[in-house]
Amino acid sequence: MKKIFTILLTLTIGLTSFSQIDFNNYKHLYKKTCYGSGPTYYTTRKLNVYESMSTESAISSEIPSGVAVEVTNSFFGEHGWWEVCYWGETGWVKKAYLTKKQPVQKTPTYQDDSDNSSINSTDQDTDVGFEPFLAKANTSANFRTAPSKSSSVIRQLPAGTQLYIFSKQDANGFYKAIDIKTGKIGWVSKSLVKWTGEADINYSGAFRSTGSTSNYNSDVIIRNKSSYQITLVVGGQTFYLSPNSTETKSISPGQMYYIATAPGVIPTSGYQTFGSYQGYEWEFWVETRRY
């Protein structure tokens, strides 16, 4: 009998309800993963990340200047290369452009090619609303850090790359998106993607109430019980949780949309109403089942 491996994303809702996401097709799409167990270094310039210790090898991604990475292999330092962990994936970079000293950060602005409007964009909290759908790159496309052609490229998306689009509302001709293969959030030109289906939306919420608190904002305990780095978007806020970790976040009361994803996982999303002086908890884990 044919064996099918299925990975399920489960969100706790009370004691018995849960949502399941099948991502058969994504389990083995991405290369060696990592979670950062070595010393922290910082990039002194924008760096290409190579799949091997050669500038002739494929470029898997790009790291902006001033970003922290974990050095996972320094054995080949005498040859000028270190293996680093960045966004949950390993790759090789030039050792000469890494430093132990954390640089002073400056907030860059980017100019849109069409109207020269200024875009302040080093984070991914720019809110474009919530009307999600699934799509794919209909040709090779740059996946960027901001809705601007002059912003840094996170990676080049091959044609056919599966995407989760936040909203039909664009920003300067770019869609805010999740690259399902890597779980990263970025921006892609709306002209280079094709709609493939509606995204499932859970209107009943996925955060369990834990009772009253002394804080006006909602205290949300987030437990990542998986071996994946997860990304959780709540309204305009984006949270990143390391594998097997627990964190408490403060979220403004009101109805918010949420999106949860991990590398290789089709995002799950919905709406949640957070009450003032109330606590909540949310759990994430991945189950592997064989049929």
PDB file of C-alpha atoms in Angstrom:
ATOM      1  CA  MET A   1       0.000   0.000   0.000  1.00  0.00           C
ATOM      2  CA  LYS A   2       1.306   3.406  -0.912  1.00  0.00           C
ATOM      3  CA  LYS A   3       2.541   5.362   2.091  1.00  0.00           C
ATOM      4  CA  ILE A   4       1.549   8.992   2.290  1.00  0.00           C
ATOM      5  CA  PHE A   5       3.124  11.319   4.813  1.00  0.00           C
ATOM      6  CA  THR A   6       0.899  14.096   6.015  1.00  0.00           C
ATOM      7  CA  ILE A   7       1.835  16.904   8.350  1.00  0.00           C
ATOM      8  CA  LEU A   8      -0.986  18.575  10.212  1.00  0.00           C
ATOM      9  CA  LEU A   9      -1.077  21.965  11.858  1.00  0.00           C
ATOM     10  CA  THR A  10      -3.248  21.909  14.955  1.00  0.00           C
ATOM     11  CA  LEU A  11      -4.490  24.947  16.846  1.00  0.00           C
ATOM     12  CA  THR A  12      -6.140  24.375  20.200  1.00  0.00           C
ATOM     13  CA  ILE A  13      -9.651  25.744  20.510  1.00  0.00           C
ATOM     14  CA  GLY A  14     -11.044  24.698  23.861  1.00  0.00           C
ATOM     15  CA  LEU A  15     -10.352  21.034  24.559  1.00  0.00           C
ATOM     16  CA  THR A  16     -11.558  19.161  21.507  1.00  0.00           C
ATOM     17  CA  SER A  17     -11.819  21.426  18.473  1.00  0.00           C
ATOM     18  CA  PHE A  18      -8.926  21.812  16.113  1.00  0.00           C
ATOM     19  CA  SER A  19      -8.160  22.697  12.537  1.00  0.00           C
ATOM     20  CA  GLN A  20      -5.991  20.532  10.327  1.00  0.00           C
ATOM     21  CA  ILE A  21      -3.856  21.551   7.407  1.00  0.00           C
ATOM     22  CA  ASP A  22      -2.501  18.983   4.984  1.00  0.00           C
ATOM     23  CA  PHE A  23       0.741  19.961   3.318  1.00  0.00           C
ATOM     24  CA  ASN A  24       1.800  16.711   1.644  1.00  0.00           C
ATOM     25  CA  ASN A  25       3.344  18.631  -1.208  1.00  0.00           C
ATOM     26  CA  TYR A  26       5.523  20.852   0.969  1.00  0.00           C
ATOM     27  CA  LYS A  27       7.185  18.442   3.412  1.00  0.00           C
ATOM     28  CA  HIS A  28      10.400  18.039   1.450  1.00  0.00           C
ATOM     29  CA  LEU A  29      10.497  21.239  -0.589  1.00  0.00           C
ATOM     30  CA  TYR A  30      13.040  23.154   1.396  1.00  0.00           C
ATOM     31  CA  LYS A  31      16.645  22.368   1.982  1.00  0.00           C
ATOM     32  CA  LYS A  32      18.498  21.786   5.250  1.00  0.00           C
ATOM     33  CA  THR A  33      16.780  23.647   8.065  1.00  0.00           C
ATOM     34  CA  CYS A  34      18.375  25.162  11.123  1.00  0.00           C
ATOM     35  CA  TYR A  35      17.355  27.023  14.217  1.00  0.00           C
ATOM     36  CA  GLY A  36      20.536  28.811  15.201  1.00  0.00           C
ATOM     37  CA  SER A  37      22.758  27.066  17.736  1.00  0.00           C
ATOM     38  CA  GLY A  38      26.059  28.847  17.110  1.00  0.00           C
ATOM     39  CA  PRO A  39      27.485  32.280  17.928  1.00  0.00           C
ATOM     40  CA  THR A  40      25.709  35.385  16.665  1.00  0.00           C
ATOM     41  CA  TYR A  41      27.387  37.580  14.058  1.00  0.00           C
ATOM     42  CA  TYR A  42      26.159  40.588  12.086  1.00  0.00           C
ATOM     43  CA  THR A  43      26.409  41.322   8.385  1.00  0.00           C
ATOM     44  CA  THR A  44      28.483  44.384   7.492  1.00  0.00           C
ATOM     45  CA  ARG A  45      26.943  44.653   4.033  1.00  0.00           C
ATOM     46  CA  LYS A  46      24.198  43.059   1.965  1.00  0.00           C
ATOM     47  CA  LEU A  47      25.237  39.441   1.427  1.00  0.00           C
ATOM     48  CA  ASN A  48      24.312  36.723  -1.014  1.00  0.00           C
ATOM     49  CA  VAL A  49      23.731  33.333   0.598  1.00  0.00           C
ATOM     50  CA  TYR A  50      25.157  30.517  -1.521  1.00  0.00           C
ATOM     51  CA  GLU A  51      24.216  26.844  -1.508  1.00  0.00           C
ATOM     52  CA  SER A  52      27.899  25.867  -1.397  1.00  0.00           C
ATOM     53  CA  MET A  53      31.292  27.470  -0.814  1.00  0.00           C
ATOM     54  CA  SER A  54      31.533  29.037  -4.245  1.00  0.00           C
ATOM     55  CA  THR A  55      30.260  32.202  -5.853  1.00  0.00           C
ATOM     56  CA  GLU A  56      29.495  30.005  -8.860  1.00  0.00           C
ATOM     57  CA  SER A  57      26.901  28.057  -6.859  1.00  0.00           C
ATOM     58  CA  ALA A  58      23.219  28.956  -6.699  1.00  0.00           C
ATOM     59  CA  ILE A  59      22.151  31.948  -4.600  1.00  0.00           C
ATOM     60  CA  SER A  60      19.464  30.775  -2.184  1.00  0.00           C
ATOM     61  CA  SER A  61      18.679  34.123  -0.547  1.00  0.00           C
ATOM     62  CA  GLU A  62      20.003  37.567   0.318  1.00  0.00           C
ATOM     63  CA  ILE A  63      20.738  38.952   3.796  1.00  0.00           C
ATOM     64  CA  PRO A  64      20.416  42.708   4.344  1.00  0.00           C
ATOM     65  CA  SER A  65      23.215  44.684   5.981  1.00  0.00           C
ATOM     66  CA  GLY A  66      23.214  44.805   9.786  1.00  0.00           C
ATOM     67  CA  VAL A  67      21.212  41.591  10.251  1.00  0.00           C
ATOM     68  CA  ALA A  68      22.027  38.986  12.912  1.00  0.00           C
ATOM     69  CA  VAL A  69      22.824  35.431  11.807  1.00  0.00           C
ATOM     70  CA  GLU A  70      23.930  32.310  13.660  1.00  0.00           C
ATOM     71  CA  VAL A  71      27.226  30.763  12.542  1.00  0.00           C
ATOM     72  CA  THR A  72      26.612  27.014  12.331  1.00  0.00           C
ATOM     73  CA  ASN A  73      29.882  25.925  10.701  1.00  0.00           C
ATOM     74  CA  SER A  74      33.184  27.819  10.916  1.00  0.00           C
ATOM     75  CA  PHE A  75      35.413  24.863   9.992  1.00  0.00           C
ATOM     76  CA  PHE A  76      36.147  26.292   6.537  1.00  0.00           C
ATOM     77  CA  GLY A  77      36.912  29.799   7.782  1.00  0.00           C
ATOM     78  CA  GLU A  78      40.474  29.610   6.471  1.00  0.00           C
ATOM     79  CA  HIS A  79      38.953  29.304   3.003  1.00  0.00           C
ATOM     80  CA  GLY A  80      36.901  32.446   3.558  1.00  0.00           C
ATOM     81  CA  TRP A  81      33.483  30.828   4.061  1.00  0.00           C
ATOM     82  CA  TRP A  82      31.170  30.290   7.014  1.00  0.00           C
ATOM     83  CA  GLU A  83      27.898  28.424   7.077  1.00  0.00           C
ATOM     84  CA  VAL A  84      25.150  30.493   8.699  1.00  0.00           C
ATOM     85  CA  CYS A  85      21.565  30.049   9.797  1.00  0.00           C
ATOM     86  CA  TYR A  86      19.207  32.719   8.480  1.00  0.00           C
ATOM     87  CA  TRP A  87      15.399  32.502   8.590  1.00  0.00           C
ATOM     88  CA  GLY A  88      15.542  28.794   9.435  1.00  0.00           C
ATOM     89  CA  GLU A  89      17.746  27.790   6.493  1.00  0.00           C
ATOM     90  CA  THR A  90      21.474  27.213   6.167  1.00  0.00           C
ATOM     91  CA  GLY A  91      23.732  28.677   3.522  1.00  0.00           C
ATOM     92  CA  TRP A  92      27.294  29.838   2.914  1.00  0.00           C
ATOM     93  CA  VAL A  93      28.472  33.445   3.083  1.00  0.00           C
ATOM     94  CA  LYS A  94      31.784  35.261   2.887  1.00  0.00           C
ATOM     95  CA  LYS A  95      33.332  35.304   6.362  1.00  0.00           C
ATOM     96  CA  ALA A  96      34.948  38.700   5.723  1.00  0.00           C
ATOM     97  CA  TYR A  97      31.555  40.421   5.826  1.00  0.00           C
ATOM     98  CA  LEU A  98      30.540  39.197   9.283  1.00  0.00           C
ATOM     99  CA  THR A  99      31.358  40.913  12.572  1.00  0.00           C
ATOM    100  CA  LYS A 100      30.717  40.257  16.259  1.00  0.00           C
ATOM    101  CA  LYS A 101      29.964  43.940  16.842  1.00  0.00           C
ATOM    102  CA  GLN A 102      26.309  44.833  16.487  1.00  0.00           C
ATOM    103  CA  PRO A 103      26.018  47.763  14.062  1.00  0.00           C
ATOM    104  CA  VAL A 104      24.059  50.927  14.761  1.00  0.00           C
ATOM    105  CA  GLN A 105      20.807  50.567  12.877  1.00  0.00           C
ATOM    106  CA  LYS A 106      19.542  53.278  10.573  1.00  0.00           C
ATOM    107  CA  THR A 107      16.025  53.158   9.224  1.00  0.00           C
ATOM    108  CA  PRO A 108      16.248  53.246   5.431  1.00  0.00           C
ATOM    109  CA  THR A 109      13.668  54.662   3.074  1.00  0.00           C
ATOM    110  CA  TYR A 110      12.948  53.337  -0.375  1.00  0.00           C
ATOM    111  CA  GLN A 111      11.717  55.192  -3.420  1.00  0.00           C
ATOM    112  CA  ASP A 112       8.903  53.723  -5.471  1.00  0.00           C
ATOM    113  CA  ASP A 113       9.814  53.608  -9.149  1.00  0.00           C
ATOM    114  CA  SER A 114       6.475  55.011 -10.311  1.00  0.00           C
ATOM    115  CA  ASP A 115       5.747  57.994  -8.090  1.00  0.00           C
ATOM    116  CA  ASN A 116       8.904  58.529  -5.971  1.00  0.00           C
ATOM    117  CA  SER A 117       6.889  58.102  -2.767  1.00  0.00           C
ATOM    118  CA  SER A 118       8.968  57.388   0.349  1.00  0.00           C
ATOM    119  CA  ILE A 119       8.534  53.955   1.917  1.00  0.00           C
ATOM    120  CA  ASN A 120       9.879  53.286   5.387  1.00  0.00           C
ATOM    121  CA  SER A 121      10.209  49.527   5.454  1.00  0.00           C
ATOM    122  CA  THR A 122      12.605  47.369   7.402  1.00  0.00           C
ATOM    123  CA  ASP A 123       9.873  45.426   9.202  1.00  0.00           C
ATOM    124  CA  GLN A 124       6.939  43.439   7.880  1.00  0.00           C
ATOM    125  CA  ASP A 125       4.135  44.974   9.950  1.00  0.00           C
ATOM    126  CA  THR A 126       2.746  47.120   7.122  1.00  0.00           C
ATOM    127  CA  ASP A 127      -0.979  46.373   7.209  1.00  0.00           C
ATOM    128  CA  VAL A 128      -2.851  46.007   3.910  1.00  0.00           C
ATOM    129  CA  GLY A 129      -6.033  44.584   5.390  1.00  0.00           C
ATOM    130  CA  PHE A 130      -7.216  41.003   5.392  1.00  0.00           C
ATOM    131  CA  GLU A 131      -8.826  39.400   2.362  1.00  0.00           C
ATOM    132  CA  PRO A 132      -6.521  36.425   1.834  1.00  0.00           C
ATOM    133  CA  PHE A 133      -6.193  34.098  -1.110  1.00  0.00           C
ATOM    134  CA  LEU A 134      -3.760  31.497  -2.403  1.00  0.00           C
ATOM    135  CA  ALA A 135      -1.641  32.154  -5.466  1.00  0.00           C
ATOM    136  CA  LYS A 136       1.462  31.071  -7.306  1.00  0.00           C
ATOM    137  CA  ALA A 137       4.233  32.901  -9.097  1.00  0.00           C
ATOM    138  CA  ASN A 138       3.440  32.730 -12.797  1.00  0.00           C
ATOM    139  CA  THR A 139       7.067  33.460 -13.643  1.00  0.00           C
ATOM    140  CA  SER A 140      10.332  33.943 -11.790  1.00  0.00           C
ATOM    141  CA  ALA A 141       9.792  36.812  -9.340  1.00  0.00           C
ATOM    142  CA  ASN A 142      11.784  38.719  -6.726  1.00  0.00           C
ATOM    143  CA  PHE A 143      10.454  38.346  -3.178  1.00  0.00           C
ATOM    144  CA  ARG A 144      11.273  41.639  -1.469  1.00  0.00           C
ATOM    145  CA  THR A 145      11.485  43.168   2.004  1.00  0.00           C
ATOM    146  CA  ALA A 146       9.284  46.132   1.040  1.00  0.00           C
ATOM    147  CA  PRO A 147       6.749  47.168  -1.623  1.00  0.00           C
ATOM    148  CA  SER A 148       9.416  48.793  -3.765  1.00  0.00           C
ATOM    149  CA  LYS A 149      11.564  47.714  -6.690  1.00  0.00           C
ATOM    150  CA  SER A 150      14.593  49.186  -4.930  1.00  0.00           C
ATOM    151  CA  SER A 151      14.134  47.187  -1.717  1.00  0.00           C
ATOM    152  CA  SER A 152      16.267  44.173  -0.819  1.00  0.00           C
ATOM    153  CA  VAL A 153      15.491  40.784  -2.336  1.00  0.00           C
ATOM    154  CA  ILE A 154      14.773  38.042   0.199  1.00  0.00           C
ATOM    155  CA  ARG A 155      14.997  35.407  -2.491  1.00  0.00           C
ATOM    156  CA  GLN A 156      14.042  34.807  -6.096  1.00  0.00           C
ATOM    157  CA  LEU A 157      10.817  32.835  -6.381  1.00  0.00           C
ATOM    158  CA  PRO A 158      10.849  30.196  -9.127  1.00  0.00           C
ATOM    159  CA  ALA A 159       7.811  30.017 -11.382  1.00  0.00           C
ATOM    160  CA  GLY A 160       5.096  27.991  -9.661  1.00  0.00           C
ATOM    161  CA  THR A 161       6.091  28.964  -6.102  1.00  0.00           C
ATOM    162  CA  GLN A 162       3.048  28.706  -3.822  1.00  0.00           C
ATOM    163  CA  LEU A 163       2.073  31.924  -2.029  1.00  0.00           C
ATOM    164  CA  TYR A 164      -0.405  33.063   0.595  1.00  0.00           C
ATOM    165  CA  ILE A 165      -1.516  36.613  -0.220  1.00  0.00           C
ATOM    166  CA  PHE A 166      -2.678  38.750   2.724  1.00  0.00           C
ATOM    167  CA  SER A 167      -5.164  40.868   0.818  1.00  0.00           C
ATOM    168  CA  LYS A 168      -6.412  41.831  -2.623  1.00  0.00           C
ATOM    169  CA  GLN A 169      -5.353  45.341  -1.645  1.00  0.00           C
ATOM    170  CA  ASP A 170      -1.851  46.030  -2.915  1.00  0.00           C
ATOM    171  CA  ALA A 171       0.763  48.588  -1.886  1.00  0.00           C
ATOM    172  CA  ASN A 172       2.474  50.378  -4.761  1.00  0.00           C
ATOM    173  CA  GLY A 173       1.683  47.459  -7.058  1.00  0.00           C
ATOM    174  CA  PHE A 174       2.994  44.818  -4.629  1.00  0.00           C
ATOM    175  CA  TYR A 175       1.112  42.128  -2.724  1.00  0.00           C
ATOM    176  CA  LYS A 176       2.091  41.330   0.853  1.00  0.00           C
ATOM    177  CA  ALA A 177       2.633  37.572   0.865  1.00  0.00           C
ATOM    178  CA  ILE A 178       3.932  34.509   2.665  1.00  0.00           C
ATOM    179  CA  ASP A 179       6.315  32.300   0.726  1.00  0.00           C
ATOM    180  CA  ILE A 180       4.887  28.918   1.760  1.00  0.00           C
ATOM    181  CA  LYS A 181       8.145  27.070   1.151  1.00  0.00           C
ATOM    182  CA  THR A 182      10.121  29.155   3.649  1.00  0.00           C
ATOM    183  CA  GLY A 183       7.355  30.669   5.796  1.00  0.00           C
ATOM    184  CA  LYS A 184       8.836  34.124   5.231  1.00  0.00           C
ATOM    185  CA  ILE A 185       6.786  37.299   4.828  1.00  0.00           C
ATOM    186  CA  GLY A 186       7.628  39.650   1.993  1.00  0.00           C
ATOM    187  CA  TRP A 187       6.353  41.512  -1.030  1.00  0.00           C
ATOM    188  CA  VAL A 188       5.874  40.383  -4.627  1.00  0.00           C
ATOM    189  CA  SER A 189       4.756  42.309  -7.696  1.00  0.00           C
ATOM    190  CA  LYS A 190       1.017  41.714  -8.192  1.00  0.00           C
ATOM    191  CA  SER A 191       1.551  41.368 -11.937  1.00  0.00           C
ATOM    192  CA  LEU A 192       3.735  38.291 -11.393  1.00  0.00           C
ATOM    193  CA  VAL A 193       1.289  36.139  -9.410  1.00  0.00           C
ATOM    194  CA  LYS A 194      -1.782  34.128 -10.370  1.00  0.00           C
ATOM    195  CA  TRP A 195      -4.799  33.410  -8.148  1.00  0.00           C
ATOM    196  CA  THR A 196      -5.214  29.691  -7.376  1.00  0.00           C
ATOM    197  CA  GLY A 197      -7.946  29.634  -4.719  1.00  0.00           C
ATOM    198  CA  GLU A 198      -9.520  31.212  -1.679  1.00  0.00           C
ATOM    199  CA  ALA A 199      -7.780  30.857   1.678  1.00  0.00           C
ATOM    200  CA  ASP A 200      -9.707  29.148   4.483  1.00  0.00           C
ATOM    201  CA  ILE A 201     -10.807  31.537   7.234  1.00  0.00           C
ATOM    202  CA  ASN A 202     -11.797  30.412  10.737  1.00  0.00           C
ATOM    203  CA  TYR A 203     -14.421  32.828  12.033  1.00  0.00           C
ATOM    204  CA  SER A 204     -14.753  31.181  15.460  1.00  0.00           C
ATOM    205  CA  GLY A 205     -11.221  31.999  16.605  1.00  0.00           C
ATOM    206  CA  ALA A 206      -8.309  29.813  17.675  1.00  0.00           C
ATOM    207  CA  PHE A 207      -7.209  31.354  20.999  1.00  0.00           C
ATOM    208  CA  ARG A 208      -8.489  29.826  24.226  1.00  0.00           C
ATOM    209  CA  SER A 209      -9.528  32.135  27.061  1.00  0.00           C
ATOM    210  CA  THR A 210      -7.563  31.725  30.295  1.00  0.00           C
ATOM    211  CA  GLY A 211      -9.597  34.172  32.388  1.00  0.00           C
ATOM    212  CA  SER A 212      -9.175  37.670  33.784  1.00  0.00           C
ATOM    213  CA  THR A 213      -5.906  39.581  34.090  1.00  0.00           C
ATOM    214  CA  SER A 214      -4.864  42.917  35.608  1.00  0.00           C
ATOM    215  CA  ASN A 215      -3.761  44.356  32.248  1.00  0.00           C
ATOM    216  CA  TYR A 216      -5.983  46.356  29.915  1.00  0.00           C
ATOM    217  CA  ASN A 217      -4.402  44.740  26.860  1.00  0.00           C
ATOM    218  CA  SER A 218      -4.916  41.039  26.294  1.00  0.00           C
ATOM    219  CA  ASP A 219      -2.083  38.848  27.586  1.00  0.00           C
ATOM    220  CA  VAL A 220      -1.602  36.023  25.093  1.00  0.00           C
ATOM    221  CA  ILE A 221       0.549  33.003  25.922  1.00  0.00           C
ATOM    222  CA  ILE A 222       1.921  31.482  22.713  1.00  0.00           C
ATOM    223  CA  ARG A 223       3.351  27.964  22.866  1.00  0.00           C
ATOM    224  CA  ASN A 224       5.317  26.569  19.963  1.00  0.00           C
ATOM    225  CA  LYS A 225       5.434  22.813  20.519  1.00  0.00           C
ATOM    226  CA  SER A 226       7.017  22.069  17.167  1.00  0.00           C
ATOM    227  CA  SER A 227      10.571  21.881  15.855  1.00  0.00           C
ATOM    228  CA  TYR A 228       9.793  24.689  13.402  1.00  0.00           C
ATOM    229  CA  GLN A 229      10.229  28.427  13.714  1.00  0.00           C
ATOM    230  CA  ILE A 230       6.705  29.778  13.430  1.00  0.00           C
ATOM    231  CA  THR A 231       5.375  33.126  12.318  1.00  0.00           C
ATOM    232  CA  LEU A 232       2.196  34.482  13.890  1.00  0.00           C
ATOM    233  CA  VAL A 233       0.529  37.614  12.572  1.00  0.00           C
ATOM    234  CA  VAL A 234      -2.162  39.229  14.726  1.00  0.00           C
ATOM    235  CA  GLY A 235      -3.644  42.355  13.192  1.00  0.00           C
ATOM    236  CA  GLY A 236      -0.706  44.565  12.280  1.00  0.00           C
ATOM    237  CA  GLN A 237       1.769  42.766  14.569  1.00  0.00           C
ATOM    238  CA  THR A 238       4.131  39.981  13.529  1.00  0.00           C
ATOM    239  CA  PHE A 239       5.656  37.571  16.054  1.00  0.00           C
ATOM    240  CA  TYR A 240       8.388  34.982  15.465  1.00  0.00           C
ATOM    241  CA  LEU A 241       8.712  32.034  17.836  1.00  0.00           C
ATOM    242  CA  SER A 242      11.667  29.697  18.078  1.00  0.00           C
ATOM    243  CA  PRO A 243      11.093  25.928  18.127  1.00  0.00           C
ATOM    244  CA  ASN A 244       9.796  24.486  21.404  1.00  0.00           C
ATOM    245  CA  SER A 245       9.395  27.872  23.057  1.00  0.00           C
ATOM    246  CA  THR A 246       6.740  29.772  25.011  1.00  0.00           C
ATOM    247  CA  GLU A 247       6.267  33.539  24.962  1.00  0.00           C
ATOM    248  CA  THR A 248       3.686  35.994  26.285  1.00  0.00           C
ATOM    249  CA  LYS A 249       2.570  38.830  24.019  1.00  0.00           C
ATOM    250  CA  SER A 250       0.441  41.912  24.696  1.00  0.00           C
ATOM    251  CA  ILE A 251      -2.303  42.472  22.118  1.00  0.00           C
ATOM    252  CA  SER A 252      -4.715  45.396  21.951  1.00  0.00           C
ATOM    253  CA  PRO A 253      -8.338  44.412  22.631  1.00  0.00           C
ATOM    254  CA  GLY A 254     -10.787  44.130  19.752  1.00  0.00           C
ATOM    255  CA  GLN A 255     -11.411  41.859  16.790  1.00  0.00           C
ATOM    256  CA  MET A 256      -8.198  40.998  14.943  1.00  0.00           C
ATOM    257  CA  TYR A 257      -7.316  38.750  12.053  1.00  0.00           C
ATOM    258  CA  TYR A 258      -4.583  36.189  12.626  1.00  0.00           C
ATOM    259  CA  ILE A 259      -2.316  34.152  10.345  1.00  0.00           C
ATOM    260  CA  ALA A 260      -0.046  31.331  11.506  1.00  0.00           C
ATOM    261  CA  THR A 261       2.554  29.551   9.421  1.00  0.00           C
ATOM    262  CA  ALA A 262       5.862  27.678   9.442  1.00  0.00           C
ATOM    263  CA  PRO A 263       8.253  26.592   6.677  1.00  0.00           C
ATOM    264  CA  GLY A 264       6.394  24.235   4.352  1.00  0.00           C
ATOM    265  CA  VAL A 265       3.009  24.792   6.029  1.00  0.00           C
ATOM    266  CA  ILE A 266       0.021  26.288   4.239  1.00  0.00           C
ATOM    267  CA  PRO A 267      -0.952  29.174   6.572  1.00  0.00           C
ATOM    268  CA  THR A 268      -4.037  28.928   8.745  1.00  0.00           C
ATOM    269  CA  SER A 269      -5.964  32.124   9.360  1.00  0.00           C
ATOM    270  CA  GLY A 270      -9.112  33.592  10.833  1.00  0.00           C
ATOM    271  CA  TYR A 271     -10.546  36.160  13.200  1.00  0.00           C
ATOM    272  CA  GLN A 272     -10.249  36.402  16.983  1.00  0.00           C
ATOM    273  CA  THR A 273     -11.903  38.821  19.396  1.00  0.00           C
ATOM    274  CA  PHE A 274      -9.624  39.810  22.276  1.00  0.00           C
ATOM    275  CA  GLY A 275     -11.186  41.288  25.404  1.00  0.00           C
ATOM    276  CA  SER A 276      -9.606  43.873  27.686  1.00  0.00           C
ATOM    277  CA  TYR A 277      -8.316  42.540  31.008  1.00  0.00           C
ATOM    278  CA  GLN A 278      -8.474  39.031  29.536  1.00  0.00           C
ATOM    279  CA  GLY A 279      -5.871  36.344  28.986  1.00  0.00           C
ATOM    280  CA  TYR A 280      -5.627  33.852  26.131  1.00  0.00           C
ATOM    281  CA  GLU A 281      -3.405  31.023  25.013  1.00  0.00           C
ATOM    282  CA  TRP A 282      -2.545  29.561  21.640  1.00  0.00           C
ATOM    283  CA  GLU A 283      -0.628  26.406  20.808  1.00  0.00           C
ATOM    284  CA  PHE A 284       1.098  25.249  17.653  1.00  0.00           C
ATOM    285  CA  TRP A 285       2.382  21.806  16.859  1.00  0.00           C
ATOM    286  CA  VAL A 286       2.910  19.630  13.817  1.00  0.00           C
ATOM    287  CA  GLU A 287       1.827  16.007  13.675  1.00  0.00           C
ATOM    288  CA  THR A 288       3.165  13.496  11.182  1.00  0.00           C
ATOM    289  CA  ARG A 289       0.786  10.700  10.238  1.00  0.00           C
ATOM    290  CA  ARG A 290       1.217   7.731   7.905  1.00  0.00           C
ATOM    291  CA  TYR A 291      -1.702   6.394   5.896  1.00  0.00           C
TER     292      TYR A 291
END
